[in-house]
Amino acid sequence: MYKKNIYKVRSNRALSAKTWLMVLEGDTQYLTAPGQFVNVAIEGKFLRRPISVCDYDHQTITLLYDVVGEGTRYMSSLGEGAELDLLTGLGNGFDTEVECQRPLLLGGGVGIAPMLNLAKVLAGQGKRPVVIAGCNTAADAVVAQLFEQSGAEVYVATVDGSVGTRGFVTDVIREQGIEGDYFYACGPLPMLKALTGAMTIDGELSLDERMACGFGVCMCCSVETKSGAKRICKEGPVFKKEELIWK
């Protein structure tokens, strides 16, 4: 179930040249699982912008986003006390009831966002989550600092090798000898496709795709699965690894 509400900006700060962290105050009762998203109304624009929920509690929603266009540039201009119109409770999130003890949480770029709340939930269940953040440079890797109090073990991979392991999240797993019994992933589609082939354990993938309505009416964000076409915004954005058909 989703709900439209007005939220007030509590804080909005730059973590790097392009990545921002926004905390909104308002009704969070329709958020029920890590991995869901909100659809943000942008002043002067017809289509809302889908943004993954980074974290939430009983009165705040935290969004991690990259400034990549007019919509997110508008979001970055908002100061404390500004208001945003959001649809919340969208999408199906990660399954946190899976039987596992050492889950791997793999995020590429701003795809690391939903892993923060997920790490907290899993750690609260007594599990030992391992977070691996895949970034381009050390400047982008600043997002890993968000996990310092999450209860997770944290690693970083950078494409240029400026911090952490040089390469991708799979290189961290191999070089550090990390073993897990389940995985959760979110990031660019090429990364998720590669993970589907590389990971030998079961897992879930959150697809980062362009959306319009956000609640399954327009059908513009469908993806092929073994049980037919499914809408990323409605049946997803999270799918089991074995469900997806990659072209």
Short mmCIF file of C-alpha atoms in Angstrom, two decimals, residues 62-185:
data_model
loop_
_atom_site.label_atom_id
_atom_site.label_comp_id
_atom_site.label_asym_id
_atom_site.label_seq_id
_atom_site.Cartn_x
_atom_site.Cartn_y
_atom_site.Cartn_z
CA THR A 62 16.57 9.19 4.86
CA LEU A 63 17.33 9.42 1.14
CA LEU A 64 20.75 9.01 -0.46
CA TYR A 65 20.84 10.38 -4.01
CA ASP A 66 23.20 11.49 -6.76
CA VAL A 67 22.66 14.82 -8.47
CA VAL A 68 22.39 13.73 -12.11
CA GLY A 69 19.68 15.94 -13.63
CA GLU A 70 17.19 18.74 -13.04
CA GLY A 71 15.08 16.75 -10.59
CA THR A 72 17.86 15.76 -8.22
CA ARG A 73 19.46 19.20 -8.64
CA TYR A 74 16.22 20.68 -7.37
CA MET A 75 16.29 18.30 -4.40
CA SER A 76 19.84 19.37 -3.56
CA SER A 77 18.72 23.02 -3.43
CA LEU A 78 16.23 22.41 -0.62
CA GLY A 79 17.15 23.58 2.85
CA GLU A 80 15.88 22.82 6.33
CA GLY A 81 12.14 23.39 6.61
CA ALA A 82 11.40 23.01 2.90
CA GLU A 83 8.60 20.63 1.94
CA LEU A 84 8.49 17.69 -0.48
CA ASP A 85 5.50 15.78 -1.82
CA LEU A 86 6.21 12.02 -1.68
CA LEU A 87 4.49 8.78 -2.50
CA THR A 88 5.76 6.31 0.10
CA GLY A 89 5.51 2.58 0.65
CA LEU A 90 6.24 1.78 -2.99
CA GLY A 91 7.63 -1.52 -4.21
CA ASN A 92 8.44 -4.80 -2.55
CA GLY A 93 11.57 -4.79 -0.44
CA PHE A 94 14.16 -7.36 0.56
CA ASP A 95 13.18 -10.54 2.36
CA THR A 96 14.77 -10.27 5.80
CA GLU A 97 13.34 -13.60 7.00
CA VAL A 98 15.63 -15.72 4.82
CA GLU A 99 17.57 -18.25 6.87
CA CYS A 100 21.17 -17.05 6.81
CA GLN A 101 23.85 -16.01 9.26
CA ARG A 102 26.39 -14.10 7.17
CA PRO A 103 24.57 -12.24 4.39
CA LEU A 104 26.53 -10.19 1.87
CA LEU A 105 25.09 -6.74 1.08
CA LEU A 106 26.48 -5.53 -2.26
CA GLY A 107 25.91 -1.98 -3.47
CA GLY A 108 27.16 -0.28 -6.61
CA GLY A 109 27.34 3.52 -6.53
CA VAL A 110 24.24 5.08 -5.02
CA GLY A 111 22.77 1.57 -5.15
CA ILE A 112 24.33 1.18 -1.71
CA ALA A 113 21.44 3.28 -0.35
CA PRO A 114 18.92 0.58 0.65
CA MET A 115 21.67 -1.49 2.27
CA LEU A 116 21.87 0.80 5.31
CA ASN A 117 18.43 -0.01 6.69
CA LEU A 118 18.83 -3.62 5.58
CA ALA A 119 22.13 -3.93 7.50
CA LYS A 120 20.53 -2.54 10.64
CA VAL A 121 17.56 -4.90 10.41
CA LEU A 122 19.73 -7.98 9.81
CA ALA A 123 22.17 -7.05 12.58
CA GLY A 124 19.21 -6.57 14.91
CA GLN A 125 18.20 -10.16 14.18
CA GLY A 126 21.57 -11.41 15.36
CA LYS A 127 22.97 -11.96 11.86
CA ARG A 128 26.44 -10.81 10.78
CA PRO A 129 25.98 -8.72 7.62
CA VAL A 130 28.94 -7.85 5.43
CA VAL A 131 28.56 -4.66 3.37
CA ILE A 132 30.65 -4.21 0.22
CA ALA A 133 30.38 -0.80 -1.44
CA GLY A 134 31.44 -0.58 -5.07
CA CYS A 135 32.54 2.94 -6.05
CA ASN A 136 34.43 4.67 -8.84
CA THR A 137 36.83 6.72 -6.68
CA ALA A 138 37.71 7.48 -3.07
CA ALA A 139 35.46 10.55 -3.25
CA ASP A 140 32.47 8.33 -3.99
CA ALA A 141 33.43 5.89 -1.24
CA VAL A 142 32.49 8.42 1.44
CA VAL A 143 29.08 6.69 1.53
CA ALA A 144 30.71 3.76 3.34
CA GLN A 145 30.93 5.98 6.43
CA LEU A 146 27.16 5.73 6.80
CA PHE A 147 27.58 2.11 7.90
CA GLU A 148 29.89 2.80 10.85
CA GLN A 149 27.07 2.35 13.40
CA SER A 150 25.06 -0.26 11.47
CA GLY A 151 26.56 -3.36 13.05
CA ALA A 152 27.92 -4.53 9.70
CA GLU A 153 31.44 -5.43 8.58
CA VAL A 154 32.28 -2.98 5.77
CA TYR A 155 34.55 -3.20 2.71
CA VAL A 156 35.07 -0.85 -0.22
CA ALA A 157 36.03 -1.43 -3.84
CA THR A 158 37.03 1.41 -6.15
CA VAL A 159 37.50 1.13 -9.89
CA ASP A 160 40.62 3.30 -9.78
CA GLY A 161 42.04 1.65 -6.64
CA SER A 162 42.21 4.95 -4.74
CA VAL A 163 40.78 3.32 -1.63
CA GLY A 164 40.02 -0.26 -0.64
CA THR A 165 40.29 -3.02 -3.21
CA ARG A 166 40.91 -2.07 -6.84
CA GLY A 167 38.06 -3.34 -9.00
CA PHE A 168 34.51 -4.37 -8.24
CA VAL A 169 32.56 -5.91 -5.38
CA THR A 170 33.34 -9.41 -6.65
CA ASP A 171 37.06 -8.59 -6.47
CA VAL A 172 36.66 -7.77 -2.76
CA ILE A 173 34.95 -11.10 -2.14
CA ARG A 174 37.73 -12.97 -3.90
CA GLU A 175 40.72 -11.05 -2.53
CA GLN A 176 39.47 -10.91 1.07
CA GLY A 177 38.25 -14.49 1.04
CA ILE A 178 34.80 -13.40 2.19
CA GLU A 179 32.25 -16.16 2.56
CA GLY A 180 28.52 -15.62 2.86
CA ASP A 181 25.42 -17.77 2.83
CA TYR A 182 23.06 -15.33 1.05
CA PHE A 183 23.39 -12.03 -0.79
CA TYR A 184 21.43 -8.85 -1.38
CA ALA A 185 22.45 -6.48 -4.19
#
